[in-house]
């Protein structure tokens, strides 16, 4: 933890549960089932729920990334794009704002989502990337570092060249 890095939410829940060990309201919760704690206390309508603060529009963020020399790729876009009434229109808007690719293969997507996102990338000339969605080994013990999958995935040099060309 530090001013430049925020731990995975599960770390916060574990620390919360440790600090509340003497409080009978949390007596039934266990460190190996943090989702139950989250559902009961931290979701909308629950005592500790806090609404997320408003953030910048995604198109603005894409512009900032491009201005800084970055090549923006949208991480685990399944819910955002595939849940939109017109995924193609949404993607055209993002592409026109500077989006270079989509994280197609990730532990957040099932096979049908991977296929749909890969087709959208091909249709809109975007790079299809893969990632481990690394939040530390507490979340994904098999992902040893950011962007490191145990095996498979696109050739890193080829993908990097395509991203930098976009």
PDB file of C-alpha atoms in Angstrom:
ATOM      1  CA  UNK A   1       0.000   0.000   0.000  1.00  0.00           C
ATOM      2  CA  UNK A   2       1.128   3.530  -0.634  1.00  0.00           C
ATOM      3  CA  UNK A   3       0.150   6.821  -2.240  1.00  0.00           C
ATOM      4  CA  UNK A   4       0.888   5.411  -5.707  1.00  0.00           C
ATOM      5  CA  UNK A   5      -0.729   1.977  -5.351  1.00  0.00           C
ATOM      6  CA  UNK A   6      -4.004   0.734  -3.974  1.00  0.00           C
ATOM      7  CA  UNK A   7      -4.296  -2.896  -2.871  1.00  0.00           C
ATOM      8  CA  UNK A   8      -6.880  -5.276  -4.238  1.00  0.00           C
ATOM      9  CA  UNK A   9     -10.244  -4.831  -2.495  1.00  0.00           C
ATOM     10  CA  UNK A  10      -9.980  -8.319  -0.973  1.00  0.00           C
ATOM     11  CA  UNK A  11      -6.931  -7.181   1.017  1.00  0.00           C
ATOM     12  CA  UNK A  12      -9.036  -4.377   2.487  1.00  0.00           C
ATOM     13  CA  UNK A  13     -11.822  -6.840   3.390  1.00  0.00           C
ATOM     14  CA  UNK A  14      -9.338  -9.197   5.067  1.00  0.00           C
ATOM     15  CA  UNK A  15      -7.871  -6.326   7.114  1.00  0.00           C
ATOM     16  CA  UNK A  16     -11.385  -5.140   7.985  1.00  0.00           C
ATOM     17  CA  UNK A  17     -12.345  -8.618   9.178  1.00  0.00           C
ATOM     18  CA  UNK A  18      -9.199  -8.859  11.324  1.00  0.00           C
ATOM     19  CA  UNK A  19      -9.889  -5.454  12.893  1.00  0.00           C
ATOM     20  CA  UNK A  20     -13.518  -6.424  13.585  1.00  0.00           C
ATOM     21  CA  UNK A  21     -12.623  -9.773  15.169  1.00  0.00           C
ATOM     22  CA  UNK A  22     -14.112  -8.801  18.541  1.00  0.00           C
ATOM     23  CA  UNK A  23     -17.336  -7.380  17.085  1.00  0.00           C
ATOM     24  CA  UNK A  24     -20.189  -9.900  17.292  1.00  0.00           C
ATOM     25  CA  UNK A  25     -21.812  -8.475  14.138  1.00  0.00           C
ATOM     26  CA  UNK A  26     -18.966  -9.966  12.106  1.00  0.00           C
ATOM     27  CA  UNK A  27     -18.554 -13.204  14.068  1.00  0.00           C
ATOM     28  CA  UNK A  28     -19.972 -15.413  11.305  1.00  0.00           C
ATOM     29  CA  UNK A  29     -17.671 -14.110   8.587  1.00  0.00           C
ATOM     30  CA  UNK A  30     -14.511 -15.947   7.558  1.00  0.00           C
ATOM     31  CA  UNK A  31     -11.381 -14.864   5.715  1.00  0.00           C
ATOM     32  CA  UNK A  32     -11.902 -17.682   3.189  1.00  0.00           C
ATOM     33  CA  UNK A  33     -15.352 -16.287   2.216  1.00  0.00           C
ATOM     34  CA  UNK A  34     -14.837 -12.543   1.828  1.00  0.00           C
ATOM     35  CA  UNK A  35     -17.579 -12.317  -0.792  1.00  0.00           C
ATOM     36  CA  UNK A  36     -20.199 -13.026   1.904  1.00  0.00           C
ATOM     37  CA  UNK A  37     -18.813 -10.114   3.952  1.00  0.00           C
ATOM     38  CA  UNK A  38     -18.940  -7.875   0.882  1.00  0.00           C
ATOM     39  CA  UNK A  39     -22.515  -8.881   0.019  1.00  0.00           C
ATOM     40  CA  UNK A  40     -23.807  -8.316   3.549  1.00  0.00           C
ATOM     41  CA  UNK A  41     -22.008  -5.060   4.375  1.00  0.00           C
ATOM     42  CA  UNK A  42     -20.513  -3.320   1.322  1.00  0.00           C
ATOM     43  CA  UNK A  43     -22.939  -3.609  -1.613  1.00  0.00           C
ATOM     44  CA  UNK A  44     -25.608  -1.039  -2.595  1.00  0.00           C
ATOM     45  CA  UNK A  45     -28.205  -0.654   0.145  1.00  0.00           C
ATOM     46  CA  UNK A  46     -25.874  -2.115   2.789  1.00  0.00           C
ATOM     47  CA  UNK A  47     -24.426  -0.222   5.788  1.00  0.00           C
ATOM     48  CA  UNK A  48     -20.882   0.345   4.446  1.00  0.00           C
ATOM     49  CA  UNK A  49     -21.678   0.957   0.786  1.00  0.00           C
ATOM     50  CA  UNK A  50     -20.056   4.054  -0.674  1.00  0.00           C
ATOM     51  CA  UNK A  51     -20.956   5.160  -4.183  1.00  0.00           C
ATOM     52  CA  UNK A  52     -18.026   5.350  -6.556  1.00  0.00           C
ATOM     53  CA  UNK A  53     -16.932   8.908  -7.246  1.00  0.00           C
ATOM     54  CA  UNK A  54     -17.574  10.303 -10.702  1.00  0.00           C
ATOM     55  CA  UNK A  55     -14.668   9.873 -13.041  1.00  0.00           C
ATOM     56  CA  UNK A  56     -13.638  11.312 -16.367  1.00  0.00           C
ATOM     57  CA  UNK A  57     -15.305  10.148 -19.580  1.00  0.00           C
ATOM     58  CA  UNK A  58     -13.478   7.260 -21.225  1.00  0.00           C
ATOM     59  CA  UNK A  59     -12.947   9.257 -24.444  1.00  0.00           C
ATOM     60  CA  UNK A  60     -11.053  11.901 -22.422  1.00  0.00           C
ATOM     61  CA  UNK A  61      -8.856   9.232 -20.824  1.00  0.00           C
ATOM     62  CA  UNK A  62      -8.046   7.760 -24.239  1.00  0.00           C
ATOM     63  CA  UNK A  63      -6.963  11.199 -25.439  1.00  0.00           C
ATOM     64  CA  UNK A  64      -4.772  11.727 -22.385  1.00  0.00           C
ATOM     65  CA  UNK A  65      -3.133   8.344 -22.931  1.00  0.00           C
ATOM     66  CA  UNK A  66      -2.418   9.135 -26.591  1.00  0.00           C
ATOM     67  CA  UNK A  67      -1.103  12.613 -25.699  1.00  0.00           C
ATOM     68  CA  UNK A  68       1.311  10.985 -23.262  1.00  0.00           C
ATOM     69  CA  UNK A  69       2.584   8.595 -25.951  1.00  0.00           C
ATOM     70  CA  UNK A  70       0.512   5.642 -24.754  1.00  0.00           C
ATOM     71  CA  UNK A  71      -1.344   3.057 -26.777  1.00  0.00           C
ATOM     72  CA  UNK A  72      -4.679   2.521 -24.992  1.00  0.00           C
ATOM     73  CA  UNK A  73      -6.209  -0.931 -24.706  1.00  0.00           C
ATOM     74  CA  UNK A  74      -9.520  -1.420 -22.920  1.00  0.00           C
ATOM     75  CA  UNK A  75      -9.224  -4.040 -20.169  1.00  0.00           C
ATOM     76  CA  UNK A  76     -11.892  -6.766 -19.789  1.00  0.00           C
ATOM     77  CA  UNK A  77     -14.430  -4.973 -21.998  1.00  0.00           C
ATOM     78  CA  UNK A  78     -17.029  -7.757 -22.019  1.00  0.00           C
ATOM     79  CA  UNK A  79     -19.610  -6.071 -19.794  1.00  0.00           C
ATOM     80  CA  UNK A  80     -19.061  -2.581 -21.195  1.00  0.00           C
ATOM     81  CA  UNK A  81     -19.219  -3.439 -24.881  1.00  0.00           C
ATOM     82  CA  UNK A  82     -21.237  -6.629 -25.094  1.00  0.00           C
ATOM     83  CA  UNK A  83     -23.891  -5.197 -22.778  1.00  0.00           C
ATOM     84  CA  UNK A  84     -24.314  -2.068 -24.918  1.00  0.00           C
ATOM     85  CA  UNK A  85     -27.369  -1.787 -27.190  1.00  0.00           C
ATOM     86  CA  UNK A  86     -25.036  -1.307 -30.194  1.00  0.00           C
ATOM     87  CA  UNK A  87     -21.530  -2.586 -29.400  1.00  0.00           C
ATOM     88  CA  UNK A  88     -20.262  -1.598 -32.848  1.00  0.00           C
ATOM     89  CA  UNK A  89     -21.324   2.032 -32.444  1.00  0.00           C
ATOM     90  CA  UNK A  90     -19.817   2.189 -28.947  1.00  0.00           C
ATOM     91  CA  UNK A  91     -16.572   0.722 -30.239  1.00  0.00           C
ATOM     92  CA  UNK A  92     -16.403   3.133 -33.203  1.00  0.00           C
ATOM     93  CA  UNK A  93     -16.725   6.052 -30.776  1.00  0.00           C
ATOM     94  CA  UNK A  94     -13.921   4.694 -28.592  1.00  0.00           C
ATOM     95  CA  UNK A  95     -11.723   3.864 -31.589  1.00  0.00           C
ATOM     96  CA  UNK A  96     -12.201   7.372 -32.976  1.00  0.00           C
ATOM     97  CA  UNK A  97     -11.213   8.755 -29.547  1.00  0.00           C
ATOM     98  CA  UNK A  98      -7.916   6.824 -29.654  1.00  0.00           C
ATOM     99  CA  UNK A  99      -8.585   3.238 -28.555  1.00  0.00           C
ATOM    100  CA  UNK A 100      -6.012   0.868 -30.061  1.00  0.00           C
ATOM    101  CA  UNK A 101      -7.195  -2.501 -28.821  1.00  0.00           C
ATOM    102  CA  UNK A 102      -9.317  -4.665 -26.565  1.00  0.00           C
ATOM    103  CA  UNK A 103      -8.237  -7.162 -23.956  1.00  0.00           C
ATOM    104  CA  UNK A 104     -10.082 -10.053 -25.590  1.00  0.00           C
ATOM    105  CA  UNK A 105      -8.646 -12.956 -23.642  1.00  0.00           C
ATOM    106  CA  UNK A 106      -8.861 -12.536 -19.897  1.00  0.00           C
ATOM    107  CA  UNK A 107     -10.120 -14.526 -16.955  1.00  0.00           C
ATOM    108  CA  UNK A 108     -13.172 -12.223 -16.914  1.00  0.00           C
ATOM    109  CA  UNK A 109     -14.452 -13.469 -20.302  1.00  0.00           C
ATOM    110  CA  UNK A 110     -16.047 -16.779 -21.218  1.00  0.00           C
ATOM    111  CA  UNK A 111     -15.560 -18.403 -24.628  1.00  0.00           C
ATOM    112  CA  UNK A 112     -18.571 -16.700 -26.229  1.00  0.00           C
ATOM    113  CA  UNK A 113     -17.371 -13.276 -25.058  1.00  0.00           C
ATOM    114  CA  UNK A 114     -13.847 -13.951 -26.352  1.00  0.00           C
ATOM    115  CA  UNK A 115     -15.244 -14.864 -29.774  1.00  0.00           C
ATOM    116  CA  UNK A 116     -17.558 -11.818 -29.897  1.00  0.00           C
ATOM    117  CA  UNK A 117     -14.779  -9.423 -28.830  1.00  0.00           C
ATOM    118  CA  UNK A 118     -12.289 -10.935 -31.293  1.00  0.00           C
ATOM    119  CA  UNK A 119     -14.836 -10.417 -34.088  1.00  0.00           C
ATOM    120  CA  UNK A 120     -15.340  -6.781 -33.024  1.00  0.00           C
ATOM    121  CA  UNK A 121     -11.564  -6.240 -33.066  1.00  0.00           C
ATOM    122  CA  UNK A 122     -11.299  -7.666 -36.564  1.00  0.00           C
ATOM    123  CA  UNK A 123     -14.250  -5.618 -37.804  1.00  0.00           C
ATOM    124  CA  UNK A 124     -12.918  -2.348 -36.337  1.00  0.00           C
ATOM    125  CA  UNK A 125      -9.193  -2.969 -37.011  1.00  0.00           C
ATOM    126  CA  UNK A 126      -8.196  -3.038 -33.348  1.00  0.00           C
ATOM    127  CA  UNK A 127      -5.532  -5.173 -31.671  1.00  0.00           C
ATOM    128  CA  UNK A 128      -6.835  -8.123 -29.672  1.00  0.00           C
ATOM    129  CA  UNK A 129      -4.752  -8.569 -26.520  1.00  0.00           C
ATOM    130  CA  UNK A 130      -4.642 -11.008 -23.622  1.00  0.00           C
ATOM    131  CA  UNK A 131      -3.977 -10.439 -19.955  1.00  0.00           C
ATOM    132  CA  UNK A 132      -4.055 -12.044 -16.555  1.00  0.00           C
ATOM    133  CA  UNK A 133      -5.950  -9.146 -14.956  1.00  0.00           C
ATOM    134  CA  UNK A 134      -3.217  -9.206 -12.326  1.00  0.00           C
ATOM    135  CA  UNK A 135      -4.206  -7.879  -8.899  1.00  0.00           C
ATOM    136  CA  UNK A 136      -1.556  -9.779  -7.008  1.00  0.00           C
ATOM    137  CA  UNK A 137      -1.175 -13.459  -6.316  1.00  0.00           C
ATOM    138  CA  UNK A 138      -3.962 -13.325  -3.697  1.00  0.00           C
ATOM    139  CA  UNK A 139      -6.498 -13.010  -6.510  1.00  0.00           C
ATOM    140  CA  UNK A 140      -4.882 -15.084  -9.249  1.00  0.00           C
ATOM    141  CA  UNK A 141      -2.126 -17.283  -7.757  1.00  0.00           C
ATOM    142  CA  UNK A 142      -1.264 -18.644 -11.200  1.00  0.00           C
ATOM    143  CA  UNK A 143      -0.547 -15.140 -12.608  1.00  0.00           C
ATOM    144  CA  UNK A 144       2.982 -14.449 -11.437  1.00  0.00           C
ATOM    145  CA  UNK A 145       3.290 -10.815 -12.552  1.00  0.00           C
ATOM    146  CA  UNK A 146       1.381  -8.124 -14.432  1.00  0.00           C
ATOM    147  CA  UNK A 147       0.549  -9.357 -17.936  1.00  0.00           C
ATOM    148  CA  UNK A 148       2.007 -12.813 -17.317  1.00  0.00           C
ATOM    149  CA  UNK A 149      -0.229 -15.717 -18.261  1.00  0.00           C
ATOM    150  CA  UNK A 150       0.874 -19.262 -17.473  1.00  0.00           C
ATOM    151  CA  UNK A 151       1.011 -20.177 -21.186  1.00  0.00           C
ATOM    152  CA  UNK A 152      -0.480 -19.342 -24.542  1.00  0.00           C
ATOM    153  CA  UNK A 153      -1.671 -15.978 -25.741  1.00  0.00           C
ATOM    154  CA  UNK A 154      -0.469 -13.847 -28.648  1.00  0.00           C
ATOM    155  CA  UNK A 155       3.191 -13.492 -29.523  1.00  0.00           C
ATOM    156  CA  UNK A 156       4.294 -10.506 -27.438  1.00  0.00           C
ATOM    157  CA  UNK A 157       6.662  -8.980 -30.016  1.00  0.00           C
ATOM    158  CA  UNK A 158       4.102  -9.175 -32.830  1.00  0.00           C
ATOM    159  CA  UNK A 159       1.356  -7.718 -30.619  1.00  0.00           C
ATOM    160  CA  UNK A 160       3.584  -4.881 -29.420  1.00  0.00           C
ATOM    161  CA  UNK A 161       4.507  -4.004 -33.004  1.00  0.00           C
ATOM    162  CA  UNK A 162       0.822  -3.924 -34.029  1.00  0.00           C
ATOM    163  CA  UNK A 163      -0.123  -1.784 -31.032  1.00  0.00           C
ATOM    164  CA  UNK A 164       2.651   0.711 -31.660  1.00  0.00           C
ATOM    165  CA  UNK A 165       1.625   0.941 -35.319  1.00  0.00           C
ATOM    166  CA  UNK A 166      -1.950   1.885 -34.400  1.00  0.00           C
TER     167      UNK A 166
END
